[in-house]
Coordinates of C-alpha atoms in Angstrom, one line a residue:
X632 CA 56.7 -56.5 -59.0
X633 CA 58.8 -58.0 -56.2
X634 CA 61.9 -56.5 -56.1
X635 CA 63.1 -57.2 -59.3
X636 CA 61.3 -60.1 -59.7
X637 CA 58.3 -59.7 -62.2
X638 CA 55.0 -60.6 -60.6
X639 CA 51.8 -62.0 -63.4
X640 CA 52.1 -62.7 -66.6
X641 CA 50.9 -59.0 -67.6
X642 CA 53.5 -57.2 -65.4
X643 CA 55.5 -56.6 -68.0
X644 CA 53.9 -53.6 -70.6
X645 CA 53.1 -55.2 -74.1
X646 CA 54.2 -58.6 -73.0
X647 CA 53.0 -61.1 -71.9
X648 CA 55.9 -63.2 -69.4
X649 CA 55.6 -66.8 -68.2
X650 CA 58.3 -68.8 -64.9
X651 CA 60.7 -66.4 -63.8
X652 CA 61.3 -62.9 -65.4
X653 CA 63.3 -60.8 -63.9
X654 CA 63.4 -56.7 -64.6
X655 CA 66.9 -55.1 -64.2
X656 CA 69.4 -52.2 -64.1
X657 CA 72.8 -52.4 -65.8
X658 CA 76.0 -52.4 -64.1
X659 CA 77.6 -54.1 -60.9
X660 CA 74.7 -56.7 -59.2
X661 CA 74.7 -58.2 -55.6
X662 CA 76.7 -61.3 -55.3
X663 CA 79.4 -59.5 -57.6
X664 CA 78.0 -60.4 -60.8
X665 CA 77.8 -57.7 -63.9
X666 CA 74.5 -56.9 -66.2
X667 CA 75.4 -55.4 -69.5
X668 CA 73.1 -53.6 -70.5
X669 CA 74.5 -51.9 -73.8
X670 CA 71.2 -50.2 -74.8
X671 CA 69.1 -48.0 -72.8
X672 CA 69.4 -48.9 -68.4
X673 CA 67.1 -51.8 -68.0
X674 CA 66.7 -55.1 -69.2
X675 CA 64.6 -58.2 -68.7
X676 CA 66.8 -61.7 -67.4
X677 CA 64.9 -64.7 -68.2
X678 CA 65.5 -67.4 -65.6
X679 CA 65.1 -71.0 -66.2
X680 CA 61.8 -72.1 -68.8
X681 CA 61.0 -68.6 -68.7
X682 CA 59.6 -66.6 -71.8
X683 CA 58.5 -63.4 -72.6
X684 CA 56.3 -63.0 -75.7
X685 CA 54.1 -60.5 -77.8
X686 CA 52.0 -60.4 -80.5
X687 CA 52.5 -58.3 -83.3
X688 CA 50.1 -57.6 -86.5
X689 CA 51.9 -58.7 -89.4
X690 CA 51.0 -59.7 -93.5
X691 CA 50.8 -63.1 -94.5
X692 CA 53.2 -64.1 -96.9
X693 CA 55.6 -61.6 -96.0
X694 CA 59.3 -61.8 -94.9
X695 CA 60.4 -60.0 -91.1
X696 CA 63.7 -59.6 -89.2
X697 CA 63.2 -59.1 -85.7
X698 CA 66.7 -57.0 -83.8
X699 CA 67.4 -57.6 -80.1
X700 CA 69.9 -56.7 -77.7
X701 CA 70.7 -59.8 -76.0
X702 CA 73.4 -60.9 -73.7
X703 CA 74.8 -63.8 -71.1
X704 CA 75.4 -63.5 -67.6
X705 CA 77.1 -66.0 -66.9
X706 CA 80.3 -67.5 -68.2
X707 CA 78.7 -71.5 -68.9
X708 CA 76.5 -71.9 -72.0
X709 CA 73.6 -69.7 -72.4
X710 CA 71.2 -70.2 -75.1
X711 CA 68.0 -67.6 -76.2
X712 CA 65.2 -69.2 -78.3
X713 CA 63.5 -67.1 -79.9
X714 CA 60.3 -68.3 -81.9
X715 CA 56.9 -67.5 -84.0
X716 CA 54.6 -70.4 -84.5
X717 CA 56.1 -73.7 -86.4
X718 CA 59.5 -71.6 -87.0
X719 CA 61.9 -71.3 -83.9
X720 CA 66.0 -70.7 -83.9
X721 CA 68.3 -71.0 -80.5
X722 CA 70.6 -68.7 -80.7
X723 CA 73.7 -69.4 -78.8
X724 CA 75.0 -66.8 -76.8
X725 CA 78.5 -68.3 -75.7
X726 CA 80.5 -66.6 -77.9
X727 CA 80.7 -63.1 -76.9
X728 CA 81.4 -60.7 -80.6
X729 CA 82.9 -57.5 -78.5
X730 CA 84.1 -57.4 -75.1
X731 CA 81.4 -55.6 -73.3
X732 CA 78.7 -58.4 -74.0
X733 CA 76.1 -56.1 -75.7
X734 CA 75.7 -58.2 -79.0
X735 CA 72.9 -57.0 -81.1
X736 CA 70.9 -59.9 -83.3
X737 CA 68.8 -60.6 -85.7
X738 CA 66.5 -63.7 -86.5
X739 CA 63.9 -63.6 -89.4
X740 CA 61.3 -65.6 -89.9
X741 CA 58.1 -65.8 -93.0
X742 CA 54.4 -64.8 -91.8
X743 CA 51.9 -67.4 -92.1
X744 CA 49.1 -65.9 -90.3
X745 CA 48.0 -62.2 -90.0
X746 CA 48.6 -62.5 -86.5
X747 CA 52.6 -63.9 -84.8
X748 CA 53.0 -64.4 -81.3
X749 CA 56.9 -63.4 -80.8
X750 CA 58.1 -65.7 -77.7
X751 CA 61.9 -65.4 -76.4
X752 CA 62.4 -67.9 -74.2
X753 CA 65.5 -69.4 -72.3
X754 CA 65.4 -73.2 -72.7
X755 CA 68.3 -74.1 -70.3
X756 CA 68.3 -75.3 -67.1
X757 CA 71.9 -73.5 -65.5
X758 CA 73.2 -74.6 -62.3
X759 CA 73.0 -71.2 -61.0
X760 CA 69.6 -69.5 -61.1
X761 CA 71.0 -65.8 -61.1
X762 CA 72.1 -67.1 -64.9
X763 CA 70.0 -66.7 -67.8
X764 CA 70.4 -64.3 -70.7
X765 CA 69.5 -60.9 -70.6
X766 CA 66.9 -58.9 -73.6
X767 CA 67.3 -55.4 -73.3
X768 CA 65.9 -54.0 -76.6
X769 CA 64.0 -55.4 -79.7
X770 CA 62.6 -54.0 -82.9
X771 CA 60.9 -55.7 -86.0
X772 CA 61.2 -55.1 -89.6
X773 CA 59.0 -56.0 -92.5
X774 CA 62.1 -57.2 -95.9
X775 CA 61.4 -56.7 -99.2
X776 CA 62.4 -60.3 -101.4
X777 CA 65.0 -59.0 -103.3
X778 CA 65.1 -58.8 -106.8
X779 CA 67.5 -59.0 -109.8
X780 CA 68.8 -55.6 -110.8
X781 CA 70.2 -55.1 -114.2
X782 CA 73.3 -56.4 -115.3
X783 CA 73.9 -58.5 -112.3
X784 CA 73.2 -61.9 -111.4
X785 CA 73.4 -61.4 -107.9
X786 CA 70.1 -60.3 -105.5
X787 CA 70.9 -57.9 -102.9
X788 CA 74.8 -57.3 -104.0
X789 CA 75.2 -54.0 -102.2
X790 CA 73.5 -55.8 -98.9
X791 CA 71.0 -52.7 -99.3
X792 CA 68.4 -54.7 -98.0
X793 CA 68.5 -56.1 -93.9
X794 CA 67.3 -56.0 -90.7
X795 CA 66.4 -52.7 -88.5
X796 CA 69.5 -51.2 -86.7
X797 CA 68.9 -50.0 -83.5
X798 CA 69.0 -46.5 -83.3
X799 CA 71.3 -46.2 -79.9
X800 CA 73.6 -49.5 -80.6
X801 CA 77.1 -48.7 -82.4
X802 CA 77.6 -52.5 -83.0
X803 CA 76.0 -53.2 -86.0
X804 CA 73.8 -56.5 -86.5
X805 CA 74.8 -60.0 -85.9
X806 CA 73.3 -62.7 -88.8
X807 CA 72.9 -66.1 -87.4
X808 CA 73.9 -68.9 -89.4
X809 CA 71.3 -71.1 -90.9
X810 CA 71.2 -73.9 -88.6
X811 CA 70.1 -71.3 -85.8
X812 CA 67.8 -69.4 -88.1
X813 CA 66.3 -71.0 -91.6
X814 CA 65.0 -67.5 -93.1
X815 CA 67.9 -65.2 -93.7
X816 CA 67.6 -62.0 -92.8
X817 CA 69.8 -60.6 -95.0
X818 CA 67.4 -61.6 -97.6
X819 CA 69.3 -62.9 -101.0
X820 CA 71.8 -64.7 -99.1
X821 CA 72.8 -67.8 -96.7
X822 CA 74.5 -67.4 -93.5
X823 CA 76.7 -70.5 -94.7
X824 CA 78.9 -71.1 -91.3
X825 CA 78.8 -72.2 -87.8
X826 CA 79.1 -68.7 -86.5
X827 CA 77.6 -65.0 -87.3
X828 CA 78.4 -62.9 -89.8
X829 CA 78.0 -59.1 -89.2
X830 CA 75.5 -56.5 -90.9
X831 CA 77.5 -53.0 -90.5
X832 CA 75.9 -49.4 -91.5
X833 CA 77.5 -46.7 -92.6
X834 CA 76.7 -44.7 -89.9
X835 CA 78.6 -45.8 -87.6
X836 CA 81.0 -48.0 -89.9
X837 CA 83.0 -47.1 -92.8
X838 CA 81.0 -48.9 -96.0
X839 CA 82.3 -48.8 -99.4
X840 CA 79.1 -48.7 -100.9
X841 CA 75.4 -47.1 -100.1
X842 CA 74.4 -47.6 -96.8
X843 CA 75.3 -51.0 -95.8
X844 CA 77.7 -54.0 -96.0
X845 CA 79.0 -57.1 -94.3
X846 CA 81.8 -57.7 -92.2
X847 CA 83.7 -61.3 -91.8
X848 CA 83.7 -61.5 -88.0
X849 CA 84.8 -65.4 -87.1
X850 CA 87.4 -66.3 -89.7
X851 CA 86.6 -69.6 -91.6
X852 CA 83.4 -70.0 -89.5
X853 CA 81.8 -66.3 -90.5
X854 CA 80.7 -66.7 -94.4
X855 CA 77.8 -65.9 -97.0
X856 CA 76.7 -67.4 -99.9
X857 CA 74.3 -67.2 -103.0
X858 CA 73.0 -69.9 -105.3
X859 CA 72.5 -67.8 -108.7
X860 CA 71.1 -69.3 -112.0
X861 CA 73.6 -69.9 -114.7
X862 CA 73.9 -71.3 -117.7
X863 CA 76.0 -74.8 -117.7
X864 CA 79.4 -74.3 -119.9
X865 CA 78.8 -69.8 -120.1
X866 CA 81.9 -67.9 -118.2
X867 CA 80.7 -65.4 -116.0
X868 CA 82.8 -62.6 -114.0
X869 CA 82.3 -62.0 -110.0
X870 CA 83.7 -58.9 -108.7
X871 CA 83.1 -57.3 -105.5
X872 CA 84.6 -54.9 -102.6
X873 CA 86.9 -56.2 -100.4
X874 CA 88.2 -53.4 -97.3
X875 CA 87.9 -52.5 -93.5
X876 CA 85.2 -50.9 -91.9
X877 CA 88.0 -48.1 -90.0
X878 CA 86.7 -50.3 -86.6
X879 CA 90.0 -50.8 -85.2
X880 CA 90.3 -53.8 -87.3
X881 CA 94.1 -54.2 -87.8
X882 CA 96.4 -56.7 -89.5
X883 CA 96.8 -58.7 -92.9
X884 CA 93.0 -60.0 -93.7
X885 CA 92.3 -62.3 -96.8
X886 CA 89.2 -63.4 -98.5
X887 CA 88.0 -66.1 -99.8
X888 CA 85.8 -66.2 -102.8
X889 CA 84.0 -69.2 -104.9
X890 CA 82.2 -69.7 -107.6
X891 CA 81.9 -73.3 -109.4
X892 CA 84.9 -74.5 -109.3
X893 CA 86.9 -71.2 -109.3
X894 CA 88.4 -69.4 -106.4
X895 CA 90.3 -66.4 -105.6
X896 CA 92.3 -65.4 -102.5
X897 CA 92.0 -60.9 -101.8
X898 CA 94.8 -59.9 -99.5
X899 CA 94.1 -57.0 -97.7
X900 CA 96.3 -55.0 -95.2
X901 CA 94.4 -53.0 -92.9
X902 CA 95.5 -49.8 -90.7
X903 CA 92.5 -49.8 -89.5
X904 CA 91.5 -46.4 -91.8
X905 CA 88.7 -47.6 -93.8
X906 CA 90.5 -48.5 -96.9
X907 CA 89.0 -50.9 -99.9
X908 CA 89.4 -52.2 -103.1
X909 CA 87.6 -54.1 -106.1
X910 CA 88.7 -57.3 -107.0
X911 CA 87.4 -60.0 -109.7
X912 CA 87.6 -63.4 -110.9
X913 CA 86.3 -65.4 -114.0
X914 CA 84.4 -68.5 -113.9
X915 CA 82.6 -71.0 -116.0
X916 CA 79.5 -72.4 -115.0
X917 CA 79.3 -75.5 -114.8
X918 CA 75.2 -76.2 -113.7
X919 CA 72.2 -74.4 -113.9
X920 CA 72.9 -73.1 -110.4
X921 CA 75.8 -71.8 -109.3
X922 CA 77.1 -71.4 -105.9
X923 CA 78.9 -67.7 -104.8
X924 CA 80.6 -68.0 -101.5
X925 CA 83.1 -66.0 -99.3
X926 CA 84.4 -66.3 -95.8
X927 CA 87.5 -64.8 -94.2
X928 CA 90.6 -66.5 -94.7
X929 CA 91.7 -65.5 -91.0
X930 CA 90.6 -64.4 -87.6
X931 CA 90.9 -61.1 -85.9
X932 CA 90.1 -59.0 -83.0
X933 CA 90.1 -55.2 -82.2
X934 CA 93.8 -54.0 -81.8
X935 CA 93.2 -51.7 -79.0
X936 CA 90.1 -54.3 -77.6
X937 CA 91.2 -57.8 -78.3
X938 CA 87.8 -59.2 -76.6
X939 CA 86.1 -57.8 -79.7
X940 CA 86.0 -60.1 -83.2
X941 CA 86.3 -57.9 -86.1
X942 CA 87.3 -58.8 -89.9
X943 CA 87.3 -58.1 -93.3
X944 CA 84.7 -55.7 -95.0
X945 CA 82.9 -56.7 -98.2
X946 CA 80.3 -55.0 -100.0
X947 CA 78.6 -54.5 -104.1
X948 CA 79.4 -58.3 -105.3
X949 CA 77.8 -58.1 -109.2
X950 CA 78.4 -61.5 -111.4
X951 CA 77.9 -60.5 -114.8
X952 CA 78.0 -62.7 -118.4
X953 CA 81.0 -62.4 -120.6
X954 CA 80.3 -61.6 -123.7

């Protein structure tokens, strides 16, 4: 190690690195620039072309989420690719979800091999070489494929099932959309928009139901959706949570719900004190696959942090026959 500068491509424990790695501490840098670093003190900056990447034991066949701590350091386009063999995603990191830069993603991918090589790698070429986004914390998590549970025609309704949290991050779990990653890793469902959608806990987020649910962070471009089997001409009911996750998420939200050629708008006020409600709709199928999707009817931020996106909360979406 030079300085910060990491020296061989083994320098780095676990990893191997490739062009220029560099390994820092948090906070206020020379030159007046600022690292954050939202989980632990250090993190690695990958400069131009560079990569860091590890291999991991995994089962063929079987569906993973990687979680990362990943940030920008500058304020021009940054982009992280992350990648196993023949599957790779770039994940943007422009768009900053909360004003202290310590986003937390996830990017899934299916095992073909027993053995993955992991590779994050920084793709750009900025005009300033002390840019380059920063990786200061990643964990991996083997998904179960979701199953039908009785009385619903929806997989993974409750949004039990998704990637690892990380124990010290507050933030929950940003879902890219499909373009950026093709294998959801909220598995069930399709990150239908151009931006993320959030995966929230209940340990650090109020969550109507179980453990887990997902918050509408980016308005009309933060949305889900499901392609169930139905039977062409049979009227179905979709009901599911709508609320706030007591975030600090304030003002009048709406979602957006639809299913065949149905739709229904759920105004919610928020306070901001972790309040929800059910709502439900009918609809008649019209194929043998029918298409569930929501999104956030408007945008909003944080009322005492307006540099951090926040929005509606919705959780335990069942579609059911009627009989």
């Amino acid at each position: 190690m030079k300085k910060t500068v990491l020296i061989g491509k083994t320098a780095l424990p676990e990893w191997e690195i490739t062009g220029f790695v560099e390994y820092i501490a948090g906070g206020p840098q020379p030159g007046g620039m600022f690292f954050p670093v939202a989980h632990g003190v250090h993190a690695v900056r990958l400069g131009n072309e560079a990569t860091i990447s590890q291999k991991l034991e995994v089962k063929p066949g079987s569906l993973y989420a990687l979680t990362f701590g990943a940030s920008r350091t500058c304020a021009q386009d940054e982009v992280l690719r992350v990648s196993v063999p023949s599957q790779s995603g770039d994940l943007p990191l422009q768009t900053l979800y909360n004003s202290f830069g310590g986003d937390v993603y996830a990017w899934a991918f299916v095992a073909k091999t027993s053995q993955v090589t992991v590779t994050f790698h920084n793709p750009g070429v900025q005009e300033d070489p002390a840019c380059g986004p920063l990786l200061d914390a990643v964990a991996i998590k083997e998904l179960v494929h979701p199953i039908y549970t009785k009385g619903n025609l929806v997989k993974n309704g409750g949004f039990e099932e998704g990637p690892h949290r990380l124990v010290n991050s507050t933030q929950g779990v940003l879902l890219p959309p499909k373009q950026e990653d093709l294998t959801s890793p909220l598995p069930g469902w399709i990150i239908e928009s151009l931006k993320a959608v959030k995966f929230i806990d209940s340990k650090y987020f109020n969550v109507p139901f179980g453990h887990a649910a997902i918050e509408l962070v980016a308005g009309k471009e933060s949305a889900i959706a499901q392609v169930i089997r139905t039977s062409p001409g049979q009227t179905y009911t979709l009901s599911f949570v709508v609320g706030d996750a007591k975030n600090d998420c304030h003002g009048s939200m709406m979602v957006e719900a639809f299913a065949a050629k149905d739709t229904l708008k759920v105004p919610h006020t928020s306070v901001g004190g972790g309040h929800f409600k059910t709502a439900s709709f009918k609809f008649k199928a019209v194929e043998a696959r029918t298409r569930i999707t929501f999104f956030s009817g408007f945008y909003h931020t944080k009322k005492t942090d307006i540099g951090s996106l926040c929005g509606p909360v919705i959780d335990e979406i069942v579609v059911s026959h009627v009989a």
